[in-house]
Amino acid sequence: MLSPQANLPAPMPDELAAGLAGRLARLNGSVSTKQLLSLLKLTRPSDGRVPAIWVLANTLSLDPEAFAAEHTMLPLRYPISAYVGVPEEAQASKQRAFAAGLTTGRTRILFCTECAREDERLTGFSHWRRRHQIEGLDWCEIHRRPLQDVDLSATDKQPHVLIDAKATGVIDKVELDFEQESQTLHQLHRIQFAWLSSPEPIALQAWSDVIARRCEALGLRRGEVGKRNTASDLIRDRLPASWLRRHMPAVLDKKPSQYLRKIDGACIDKHVAYPSLACAALLASLFDTADDALEQLRNADTAKRHAGSSRSDLEGAAERHALGAFLNGLGLHDACVMHDADVSVLEAHLRVACGRGEAIAAGPVLAATD
């Protein structure tokens, strides 16, 4: 474990958590990020199995959820959730942190040579940025240069020491110039940036309602059988072929009116949230502007949350008793232990109430104590 004199760096704006872990390892003499995380986990109780991303946040005395929201790809990888406002929400969030808290969703890690050089010149070191790891975005939106990609293990190093003068990046200049002229592609990236900085996901039901209405307004077919065009036809027509070849080859190669389950299924499935890139491509192609798409999603999500407010009341007496004890000053975990309540249910209730700005009241049943 780290010594009391350990060097604990503050995260840089938009710094990728995996890269920050590498920086922490270098500053404290660990041979690799993997070794560092193994040492940090030793500081946790044997029964306290938590995601590595939370362990890293706790080591740096940062709030785990805020740290994950600001320094991982989780907000973008899971922008739509079927668990919004239900008791399983806390557990689903924890499972996502386990599965993808320190990953990017891409097979390699990317950086901008100009950003890396500027970092090294201004601060003496360079760091890995989240915005360079966005799936479907192959250039730096600040410097308009192709990103360079390296092996995922490179997070143990600083980007500026990995600059290869001979490398051409993940996209060549001809494709870069052409794709940067695509308004639909710019809308797609705008949606992705909005999701990356979003504090919480959109409810799946809100997504389903918005997409269904828009497909109907455009006369698009949502079912698997029929002759009308599908949403994937619109994606194929509006996004550059070179970009589709790299990121959605099945869309580029499809026949007109052919139904693609991995894309078009997102327009009809009300039980499973589809991959982020597919959802962003749908929104960018279906709506005239990214702002319109995002606003309609936000409005639908707000309506769904308010409609479910009456269902957010705690139904179990044990949880209501525990809430009363918590509001009276007992710790949340201790309150749940005292009244044999499910802490995940109570946490979900508190998050929903706080998210809506509702006053949290114990209710008359909590006047009695066990």
mmCIF file of C-alpha atoms in Angstrom:
data_model
loop_
_atom_site.group_PDB
_atom_site.id
_atom_site.type_symbol
_atom_site.label_atom_id
_atom_site.label_comp_id
_atom_site.label_asym_id
_atom_site.label_seq_id
_atom_site.Cartn_x
_atom_site.Cartn_y
_atom_site.Cartn_z
ATOM 1 C CA MET A 1 0.000 0.000 0.000
ATOM 2 C CA LEU A 2 1.065 3.622 -0.448
ATOM 3 C CA SER A 3 3.101 5.211 2.315
ATOM 4 C CA PRO A 4 1.785 8.174 4.337
ATOM 5 C CA GLN A 5 4.219 10.319 2.326
ATOM 6 C CA ALA A 6 2.770 9.176 -0.990
ATOM 7 C CA ASN A 7 2.521 11.678 -3.832
ATOM 8 C CA LEU A 8 -1.191 12.041 -4.605
ATOM 9 C CA PRO A 9 -1.691 14.162 -7.722
ATOM 10 C CA ALA A 10 -4.845 16.167 -8.375
ATOM 11 C CA PRO A 11 -6.662 15.152 -11.565
ATOM 12 C CA MET A 12 -6.271 17.453 -14.552
ATOM 13 C CA PRO A 13 -9.472 18.656 -16.274
ATOM 14 C CA ASP A 14 -10.921 15.836 -18.410
ATOM 15 C CA GLU A 15 -8.018 13.556 -17.432
ATOM 16 C CA LEU A 16 -8.793 9.898 -18.094
ATOM 17 C CA ALA A 17 -8.887 7.878 -14.869
ATOM 18 C CA ALA A 18 -6.752 5.096 -16.346
ATOM 19 C CA GLY A 19 -4.119 7.667 -17.274
ATOM 20 C CA LEU A 20 -4.312 9.255 -13.815
ATOM 21 C CA ALA A 21 -3.706 5.813 -12.294
ATOM 22 C CA GLY A 22 -0.620 5.522 -14.485
ATOM 23 C CA ARG A 23 0.570 8.938 -13.324
ATOM 24 C CA LEU A 24 -0.002 7.947 -9.693
ATOM 25 C CA ALA A 25 2.001 4.768 -10.279
ATOM 26 C CA ARG A 26 4.935 6.645 -11.834
ATOM 27 C CA LEU A 27 5.035 9.230 -9.042
ATOM 28 C CA ASN A 28 5.124 6.551 -6.353
ATOM 29 C CA GLY A 29 7.568 4.064 -7.836
ATOM 30 C CA SER A 30 5.133 1.341 -8.961
ATOM 31 C CA VAL A 31 6.270 -0.607 -11.997
ATOM 32 C CA SER A 32 2.801 -0.481 -13.586
ATOM 33 C CA THR A 33 -0.770 0.670 -13.124
ATOM 34 C CA LYS A 34 -1.770 -2.945 -12.575
ATOM 35 C CA GLN A 35 0.645 -3.271 -9.661
ATOM 36 C CA LEU A 36 -0.529 0.021 -8.186
ATOM 37 C CA LEU A 37 -4.212 -0.973 -8.263
ATOM 38 C CA SER A 38 -3.380 -4.314 -6.652
ATOM 39 C CA LEU A 39 -1.631 -2.487 -3.813
ATOM 40 C CA LEU A 40 -4.497 -0.032 -3.390
ATOM 41 C CA LYS A 41 -7.033 -2.841 -3.112
ATOM 42 C CA LEU A 42 -5.134 -4.155 -0.114
ATOM 43 C CA THR A 43 -6.360 -1.111 1.787
ATOM 44 C CA ARG A 44 -9.976 -2.294 1.438
ATOM 45 C CA PRO A 45 -11.614 -4.687 3.940
ATOM 46 C CA SER A 46 -11.835 -8.281 2.754
ATOM 47 C CA ASP A 47 -15.627 -8.015 2.534
ATOM 48 C CA GLY A 48 -15.600 -4.608 0.870
ATOM 49 C CA ARG A 49 -15.439 -5.615 -2.790
ATOM 50 C CA VAL A 50 -15.697 -2.370 -4.743
ATOM 51 C CA PRO A 51 -14.744 -1.304 -8.294
ATOM 52 C CA ALA A 52 -11.127 -0.331 -8.853
ATOM 53 C CA ILE A 53 -12.248 3.101 -10.023
ATOM 54 C CA TRP A 54 -13.811 3.736 -6.600
ATOM 55 C CA VAL A 55 -10.649 2.552 -4.842
ATOM 56 C CA LEU A 56 -8.638 5.017 -6.935
ATOM 57 C CA ALA A 57 -11.036 7.852 -6.066
ATOM 58 C CA ASN A 58 -10.920 7.037 -2.345
ATOM 59 C CA THR A 59 -7.120 7.002 -2.448
ATOM 60 C CA LEU A 60 -7.183 10.540 -3.826
ATOM 61 C CA SER A 61 -9.865 11.597 -1.271
ATOM 62 C CA LEU A 62 -12.395 12.213 -4.054
ATOM 63 C CA ASP A 63 -16.078 11.328 -4.204
ATOM 64 C CA PRO A 64 -16.243 8.049 -6.193
ATOM 65 C CA GLU A 65 -19.393 8.885 -8.158
ATOM 66 C CA ALA A 66 -18.258 12.410 -9.026
ATOM 67 C CA PHE A 67 -14.826 11.069 -9.982
ATOM 68 C CA ALA A 68 -16.374 8.446 -12.261
ATOM 69 C CA ALA A 69 -18.616 11.065 -13.878
ATOM 70 C CA GLU A 70 -15.753 13.468 -14.579
ATOM 71 C CA HIS A 71 -12.826 11.157 -15.348
ATOM 72 C CA THR A 72 -14.144 7.941 -16.920
ATOM 73 C CA MET A 73 -15.977 7.085 -20.136
ATOM 74 C CA LEU A 74 -18.940 5.671 -18.186
ATOM 75 C CA PRO A 75 -21.305 8.616 -18.836
ATOM 76 C CA LEU A 76 -20.788 8.230 -22.596
ATOM 77 C CA ARG A 77 -20.719 4.446 -22.686
ATOM 78 C CA TYR A 78 -24.010 4.227 -20.777
ATOM 79 C CA PRO A 79 -25.978 7.399 -21.635
ATOM 80 C CA ILE A 80 -29.312 5.558 -21.587
ATOM 81 C CA SER A 81 -30.347 3.205 -18.805
ATOM 82 C CA ALA A 82 -33.255 0.891 -18.114
ATOM 83 C CA TYR A 83 -32.578 1.246 -14.366
ATOM 84 C CA VAL A 84 -33.303 4.941 -13.886
ATOM 85 C CA GLY A 85 -35.469 5.479 -10.815
ATOM 86 C CA VAL A 86 -35.754 1.821 -9.791
ATOM 87 C CA PRO A 87 -34.216 0.018 -6.793
ATOM 88 C CA GLU A 88 -31.760 -1.821 -9.034
ATOM 89 C CA GLU A 89 -30.205 1.456 -10.193
ATOM 90 C CA ALA A 90 -27.441 1.541 -7.561
ATOM 91 C CA GLN A 91 -26.407 -2.045 -8.244
ATOM 92 C CA ALA A 92 -26.442 -1.471 -12.010
ATOM 93 C CA SER A 93 -24.208 1.574 -11.588
ATOM 94 C CA LYS A 94 -21.799 -0.443 -9.461
ATOM 95 C CA GLN A 95 -21.680 -3.253 -12.022
ATOM 96 C CA ARG A 96 -20.910 -0.777 -14.805
ATOM 97 C CA ALA A 97 -18.104 0.661 -12.696
ATOM 98 C CA PHE A 98 -16.706 -2.856 -12.222
ATOM 99 C CA ALA A 99 -16.945 -3.681 -15.919
ATOM 100 C CA ALA A 100 -15.848 -0.453 -17.547
ATOM 101 C CA GLY A 101 -14.615 2.048 -14.975
ATOM 102 C CA LEU A 102 -11.020 1.904 -16.189
ATOM 103 C CA THR A 103 -11.670 1.058 -19.841
ATOM 104 C CA THR A 104 -12.492 3.261 -22.827
ATOM 105 C CA GLY A 105 -14.531 1.036 -25.128
ATOM 106 C CA ARG A 106 -11.860 1.265 -27.814
ATOM 107 C CA THR A 107 -9.239 -1.369 -28.561
ATOM 108 C CA ARG A 108 -6.388 1.150 -28.372
ATOM 109 C CA ILE A 109 -5.820 4.428 -26.547
ATOM 110 C CA LEU A 110 -5.571 7.702 -28.459
ATOM 111 C CA PHE A 111 -3.985 11.113 -28.022
ATOM 112 C CA CYS A 112 -3.405 14.342 -29.919
ATOM 113 C CA THR A 113 0.241 15.183 -30.570
ATOM 114 C CA GLU A 114 -0.428 18.919 -30.275
ATOM 115 C CA CYS A 115 -2.263 18.549 -26.957
ATOM 116 C CA ALA A 116 0.589 16.398 -25.628
ATOM 117 C CA ARG A 117 3.245 18.924 -26.699
ATOM 118 C CA GLU A 118 1.276 21.818 -25.170
ATOM 119 C CA ASP A 119 0.835 19.888 -21.904
ATOM 120 C CA GLU A 120 4.539 19.136 -21.648
ATOM 121 C CA ARG A 121 5.454 22.750 -22.403
ATOM 122 C CA LEU A 122 2.984 24.248 -19.899
ATOM 123 C CA THR A 123 3.105 21.790 -16.992
ATOM 124 C CA GLY A 124 6.176 19.635 -17.546
ATOM 125 C CA PHE A 125 4.112 16.503 -18.135
ATOM 126 C CA SER A 126 1.291 15.359 -20.427
ATOM 127 C CA HIS A 127 -1.894 13.478 -19.583
ATOM 128 C CA TRP A 128 -4.485 11.292 -21.304
ATOM 129 C CA ARG A 129 -7.794 12.981 -22.140
ATOM 130 C CA ARG A 130 -11.281 11.457 -22.119
ATOM 131 C CA ARG A 131 -12.343 13.422 -25.177
ATOM 132 C CA HIS A 132 -9.697 11.678 -27.269
ATOM 133 C CA GLN A 133 -11.213 8.274 -26.441
ATOM 134 C CA ILE A 134 -14.707 8.983 -27.835
ATOM 135 C CA GLU A 135 -15.699 6.176 -30.184
ATOM 136 C CA GLY A 136 -16.309 7.567 -33.646
ATOM 137 C CA LEU A 137 -14.241 10.720 -33.107
ATOM 138 C CA ASP A 138 -10.883 10.203 -34.814
ATOM 139 C CA TRP A 139 -9.431 13.698 -34.615
ATOM 140 C CA CYS A 140 -8.777 16.325 -31.954
ATOM 141 C CA GLU A 141 -11.673 18.762 -32.103
ATOM 142 C CA ILE A 142 -9.376 21.563 -30.837
ATOM 143 C CA HIS A 143 -6.431 21.171 -33.200
ATOM 144 C CA ARG A 144 -8.296 19.442 -36.063
ATOM 145 C CA ARG A 145 -5.530 16.875 -36.363
ATOM 146 C CA PRO A 146 -5.813 13.073 -36.601
ATOM 147 C CA LEU A 147 -5.363 11.275 -33.283
ATOM 148 C CA GLN A 148 -2.523 8.824 -32.820
ATOM 149 C CA ASP A 149 -3.353 5.425 -31.351
ATOM 150 C CA VAL A 150 -1.129 3.210 -29.227
ATOM 151 C CA ASP A 151 -1.480 0.060 -27.160
ATOM 152 C CA LEU A 152 -3.744 0.294 -24.110
ATOM 153 C CA SER A 153 -0.786 -0.392 -21.812
ATOM 154 C CA ALA A 154 0.586 3.034 -22.814
ATOM 155 C CA THR A 155 -1.410 4.695 -20.010
ATOM 156 C CA ASP A 156 1.587 3.835 -17.824
ATOM 157 C CA LYS A 157 3.500 6.459 -19.868
ATOM 158 C CA GLN A 158 3.014 10.096 -20.787
ATOM 159 C CA PRO A 159 1.544 10.825 -24.245
ATOM 160 C CA HIS A 160 4.259 13.278 -25.294
ATOM 161 C CA VAL A 161 6.984 10.615 -25.016
ATOM 162 C CA LEU A 162 5.022 8.412 -27.433
ATOM 163 C CA ILE A 163 4.812 10.888 -30.295
ATOM 164 C CA ASP A 164 5.906 9.240 -33.523
ATOM 165 C CA ALA A 165 6.880 11.740 -36.194
ATOM 166 C CA LYS A 166 6.249 9.111 -38.886
ATOM 167 C CA ALA A 167 2.763 8.162 -37.697
ATOM 168 C CA THR A 168 -0.215 9.366 -39.759
ATOM 169 C CA GLY A 169 -2.889 8.841 -37.125
ATOM 170 C CA VAL A 170 -6.079 6.805 -37.229
ATOM 171 C CA ILE A 171 -7.432 8.792 -40.212
ATOM 172 C CA ASP A 172 -5.598 10.223 -43.233
ATOM 173 C CA LYS A 173 -5.771 13.897 -44.228
ATOM 174 C CA VAL A 174 -8.042 13.356 -47.231
ATOM 175 C CA GLU A 175 -10.665 11.610 -45.119
ATOM 176 C CA LEU A 176 -10.159 14.128 -42.327
ATOM 177 C CA ASP A 177 -10.854 17.122 -44.584
ATOM 178 C CA PHE A 178 -13.902 15.446 -46.106
ATOM 179 C CA GLU A 179 -15.449 14.228 -42.852
ATOM 180 C CA GLN A 180 -15.017 17.561 -41.119
ATOM 181 C CA GLU A 181 -17.416 19.001 -43.699
ATOM 182 C CA SER A 182 -20.219 16.645 -42.571
ATOM 183 C CA GLN A 183 -22.851 18.497 -40.538
ATOM 184 C CA THR A 184 -24.401 15.209 -39.396
ATOM 185 C CA LEU A 185 -21.051 13.989 -38.101
ATOM 186 C CA HIS A 186 -20.562 17.233 -36.193
ATOM 187 C CA GLN A 187 -24.020 16.727 -34.665
ATOM 188 C CA LEU A 188 -23.089 13.184 -33.659
ATOM 189 C CA HIS A 189 -19.961 14.408 -31.875
ATOM 190 C CA ARG A 190 -21.896 17.224 -30.175
ATOM 191 C CA ILE A 191 -24.315 14.643 -28.783
ATOM 192 C CA GLN A 192 -21.428 12.505 -27.573
ATOM 193 C CA PHE A 193 -19.764 15.431 -25.791
ATOM 194 C CA ALA A 194 -23.075 16.272 -24.116
ATOM 195 C CA TRP A 195 -23.441 12.704 -22.879
ATOM 196 C CA LEU A 196 -19.832 12.581 -21.677
ATOM 197 C CA SER A 197 -20.512 15.530 -19.365
ATOM 198 C CA SER A 198 -24.004 14.433 -18.317
ATOM 199 C CA PRO A 199 -24.382 13.794 -14.555
ATOM 200 C CA GLU A 200 -26.884 10.944 -15.038
ATOM 201 C CA PRO A 201 -28.289 8.773 -17.843
ATOM 202 C CA ILE A 202 -31.548 9.206 -19.720
ATOM 203 C CA ALA A 203 -34.356 6.778 -18.871
ATOM 204 C CA LEU A 204 -34.756 4.093 -21.528
ATOM 205 C CA GLN A 205 -38.502 4.701 -21.704
ATOM 206 C CA ALA A 206 -37.874 8.381 -22.500
ATOM 207 C CA TRP A 207 -35.493 7.366 -25.297
ATOM 208 C CA SER A 208 -38.048 4.922 -26.712
ATOM 209 C CA ASP A 209 -40.801 7.530 -26.761
ATOM 210 C CA VAL A 210 -38.674 10.193 -28.474
ATOM 211 C CA ILE A 211 -37.293 7.840 -31.120
ATOM 212 C CA ALA A 212 -40.708 6.313 -31.848
ATOM 213 C CA ARG A 213 -42.283 9.738 -32.381
ATOM 214 C CA ARG A 214 -39.452 10.911 -34.622
ATOM 215 C CA CYS A 215 -39.462 7.779 -36.787
ATOM 216 C CA GLU A 216 -43.217 8.103 -37.194
ATOM 217 C CA ALA A 217 -42.901 11.778 -38.148
ATOM 218 C CA LEU A 218 -40.327 10.891 -40.822
ATOM 219 C CA GLY A 219 -42.329 7.925 -42.113
ATOM 220 C CA LEU A 220 -39.629 5.399 -41.196
ATOM 221 C CA ARG A 221 -40.299 1.738 -40.537
ATOM 222 C CA ARG A 222 -39.443 0.486 -37.058
ATOM 223 C CA GLY A 223 -40.461 -3.145 -37.466
ATOM 224 C CA GLU A 224 -38.343 -5.862 -39.060
ATOM 225 C CA VAL A 225 -40.735 -6.521 -41.958
ATOM 226 C CA GLY A 226 -41.904 -3.959 -44.503
ATOM 227 C CA LYS A 227 -40.953 -1.917 -47.539
ATOM 228 C CA ARG A 228 -40.439 1.524 -46.041
ATOM 229 C CA ASN A 229 -36.967 2.796 -45.250
ATOM 230 C CA THR A 230 -35.506 2.279 -41.784
ATOM 231 C CA ALA A 231 -33.495 4.577 -39.517
ATOM 232 C CA SER A 232 -30.296 2.810 -40.595
ATOM 233 C CA ASP A 233 -31.049 3.908 -44.171
ATOM 234 C CA LEU A 234 -30.995 7.494 -42.942
ATOM 235 C CA ILE A 235 -27.664 6.925 -41.184
ATOM 236 C CA ARG A 236 -26.181 5.489 -44.369
ATOM 237 C CA ASP A 237 -27.384 8.468 -46.411
ATOM 238 C CA ARG A 238 -26.286 11.203 -43.998
ATOM 239 C CA LEU A 239 -22.937 10.053 -42.596
ATOM 240 C CA PRO A 240 -19.722 9.951 -44.675
ATOM 241 C CA ALA A 241 -18.969 6.585 -46.274
ATOM 242 C CA SER A 242 -15.355 6.677 -45.035
ATOM 243 C CA TRP A 243 -16.539 7.113 -41.452
ATOM 244 C CA LEU A 244 -19.114 4.348 -41.818
ATOM 245 C CA ARG A 245 -16.440 2.026 -43.205
ATOM 246 C CA ARG A 246 -14.369 2.486 -40.037
ATOM 247 C CA HIS A 247 -17.152 2.499 -37.451
ATOM 248 C CA MET A 248 -20.369 1.040 -38.943
ATOM 249 C CA PRO A 249 -19.472 -1.129 -41.943
ATOM 250 C CA ALA A 250 -22.737 -3.072 -41.709
ATOM 251 C CA VAL A 251 -24.674 0.153 -42.325
ATOM 252 C CA LEU A 252 -22.547 1.060 -45.334
ATOM 253 C CA ASP A 253 -22.919 -2.406 -46.881
ATOM 254 C CA LYS A 254 -26.643 -2.887 -46.227
ATOM 255 C CA LYS A 255 -29.308 -3.023 -48.911
ATOM 256 C CA PRO A 256 -31.999 -0.318 -49.042
ATOM 257 C CA SER A 257 -34.797 -0.967 -46.521
ATOM 258 C CA GLN A 258 -32.802 -3.799 -44.918
ATOM 259 C CA TYR A 259 -33.416 -3.984 -41.164
ATOM 260 C CA LEU A 260 -30.270 -4.016 -39.010
ATOM 261 C CA ARG A 261 -31.082 -5.368 -35.565
ATOM 262 C CA LYS A 262 -27.971 -3.790 -33.956
ATOM 263 C CA ILE A 263 -29.050 -0.343 -35.149
ATOM 264 C CA ASP A 264 -32.750 -0.320 -35.955
ATOM 265 C CA GLY A 265 -33.535 -2.388 -32.878
ATOM 266 C CA ALA A 266 -32.799 0.709 -30.785
ATOM 267 C CA CYS A 267 -35.911 2.313 -32.313
ATOM 268 C CA ILE A 268 -38.274 -0.342 -30.976
ATOM 269 C CA ASP A 269 -36.650 -2.190 -28.071
ATOM 270 C CA LYS A 270 -38.034 -0.926 -24.747
ATOM 271 C CA HIS A 271 -36.077 -3.279 -22.494
ATOM 272 C CA VAL A 272 -32.402 -2.956 -23.468
ATOM 273 C CA ALA A 273 -30.291 0.167 -23.996
ATOM 274 C CA TYR A 274 -28.280 -0.087 -27.222
ATOM 275 C CA PRO A 275 -24.585 0.876 -27.640
ATOM 276 C CA SER A 276 -23.835 4.559 -27.283
ATOM 277 C CA LEU A 277 -22.439 5.072 -30.788
ATOM 278 C CA ALA A 278 -25.535 3.565 -32.409
ATOM 279 C CA CYS A 279 -27.798 5.813 -30.333
ATOM 280 C CA ALA A 280 -25.780 8.940 -31.107
ATOM 281 C CA ALA A 281 -25.759 8.121 -34.834
ATOM 282 C CA LEU A 282 -29.537 7.666 -34.769
ATOM 283 C CA LEU A 283 -30.126 11.007 -33.051
ATOM 284 C CA ALA A 284 -27.720 12.853 -35.350
ATOM 285 C CA SER A 285 -29.427 11.417 -38.432
ATOM 286 C CA LEU A 286 -33.054 11.662 -37.291
ATOM 287 C CA PHE A 287 -32.988 15.247 -35.995
ATOM 288 C CA ASP A 288 -32.083 18.485 -37.753
ATOM 289 C CA THR A 289 -29.824 19.657 -34.924
ATOM 290 C CA ALA A 290 -28.087 18.077 -31.949
ATOM 291 C CA ASP A 291 -29.647 20.676 -29.653
ATOM 292 C CA ASP A 292 -33.149 19.665 -30.752
ATOM 293 C CA ALA A 293 -32.415 15.966 -30.195
ATOM 294 C CA LEU A 294 -30.909 16.538 -26.762
ATOM 295 C CA GLU A 295 -33.688 18.883 -25.675
ATOM 296 C CA GLN A 296 -36.418 16.419 -26.649
ATOM 297 C CA LEU A 297 -34.626 13.659 -24.743
ATOM 298 C CA ARG A 298 -34.250 15.846 -21.658
ATOM 299 C CA ASN A 299 -37.903 16.868 -21.738
ATOM 300 C CA ALA A 300 -39.098 13.277 -22.129
ATOM 301 C CA ASP A 301 -36.767 12.128 -19.363
ATOM 302 C CA THR A 302 -37.997 14.834 -16.990
ATOM 303 C CA ALA A 303 -41.603 13.901 -17.708
ATOM 304 C CA LYS A 304 -40.930 10.214 -17.033
ATOM 305 C CA ARG A 305 -39.188 10.962 -13.749
ATOM 306 C CA HIS A 306 -41.989 13.186 -12.497
ATOM 307 C CA ALA A 307 -44.609 10.681 -13.609
ATOM 308 C CA GLY A 308 -42.892 8.071 -11.474
ATOM 309 C CA SER A 309 -42.530 10.269 -8.392
ATOM 310 C CA SER A 310 -45.541 8.670 -6.723
ATOM 311 C CA ARG A 311 -43.826 5.318 -7.091
ATOM 312 C CA SER A 312 -40.634 6.534 -5.438
ATOM 313 C CA ASP A 313 -42.148 6.258 -1.958
ATOM 314 C CA LEU A 314 -40.652 3.479 0.089
ATOM 315 C CA GLU A 315 -43.010 0.520 0.308
ATOM 316 C CA GLY A 316 -41.178 -1.570 2.890
ATOM 317 C CA ALA A 317 -41.610 -0.782 6.589
ATOM 318 C CA ALA A 318 -37.967 -1.728 7.248
ATOM 319 C CA GLU A 319 -36.735 0.826 4.722
ATOM 320 C CA ARG A 320 -39.082 3.508 6.091
ATOM 321 C CA HIS A 321 -37.820 2.879 9.630
ATOM 322 C CA ALA A 322 -34.222 2.992 8.402
ATOM 323 C CA LEU A 323 -34.886 6.280 6.596
ATOM 324 C CA GLY A 324 -36.254 7.767 9.806
ATOM 325 C CA ALA A 325 -33.175 6.676 11.742
ATOM 326 C CA PHE A 326 -30.932 8.109 9.020
ATOM 327 C CA LEU A 327 -32.745 11.460 9.047
ATOM 328 C CA ASN A 328 -32.379 11.522 12.824
ATOM 329 C CA GLY A 329 -28.602 11.356 12.559
ATOM 330 C CA LEU A 330 -27.656 7.669 12.295
ATOM 331 C CA GLY A 331 -25.317 6.618 9.470
ATOM 332 C CA LEU A 332 -27.057 5.137 6.433
ATOM 333 C CA HIS A 333 -25.399 1.725 6.732
ATOM 334 C CA ASP A 334 -25.956 1.559 10.491
ATOM 335 C CA ALA A 335 -29.607 2.575 10.068
ATOM 336 C CA CYS A 336 -30.155 -0.240 7.571
ATOM 337 C CA VAL A 337 -28.442 -2.770 9.824
ATOM 338 C CA MET A 338 -30.536 -1.668 12.812
ATOM 339 C CA HIS A 339 -33.835 -2.138 10.967
ATOM 340 C CA ASP A 340 -32.791 -5.010 8.671
ATOM 341 C CA ALA A 341 -33.388 -2.811 5.602
ATOM 342 C CA ASP A 342 -31.963 -3.124 2.094
ATOM 343 C CA VAL A 343 -29.384 -0.352 1.768
ATOM 344 C CA SER A 344 -29.516 -0.401 -2.058
ATOM 345 C CA VAL A 345 -33.282 0.274 -1.989
ATOM 346 C CA LEU A 346 -32.830 3.187 0.395
ATOM 347 C CA GLU A 347 -29.927 4.615 -1.620
ATOM 348 C CA ALA A 348 -31.998 4.469 -4.822
ATOM 349 C CA HIS A 349 -34.894 6.221 -3.067
ATOM 350 C CA LEU A 350 -32.630 9.016 -1.825
ATOM 351 C CA ARG A 351 -31.018 9.511 -5.252
ATOM 352 C CA VAL A 352 -34.386 9.752 -6.987
ATOM 353 C CA ALA A 353 -35.734 12.208 -4.410
ATOM 354 C CA CYS A 354 -32.601 14.388 -4.497
ATOM 355 C CA GLY A 355 -32.518 14.323 -8.286
ATOM 356 C CA ARG A 356 -36.043 15.721 -8.395
ATOM 357 C CA GLY A 357 -35.373 18.265 -5.659
ATOM 358 C CA GLU A 358 -38.010 16.650 -3.442
ATOM 359 C CA ALA A 359 -38.028 17.072 0.330
ATOM 360 C CA ILE A 360 -37.057 13.814 1.992
ATOM 361 C CA ALA A 361 -39.531 12.999 4.747
ATOM 362 C CA ALA A 362 -39.676 9.927 6.894
ATOM 363 C CA GLY A 363 -43.461 9.708 7.136
ATOM 364 C CA PRO A 364 -45.628 8.925 10.118
ATOM 365 C CA VAL A 365 -44.707 5.250 10.232
ATOM 366 C CA LEU A 366 -41.215 6.251 11.273
ATOM 367 C CA ALA A 367 -42.362 7.827 14.498
ATOM 368 C CA ALA A 368 -42.237 4.378 16.041
ATOM 369 C CA THR A 369 -38.951 2.621 16.678
ATOM 370 C CA ASP A 370 -38.145 -1.029 17.011
#
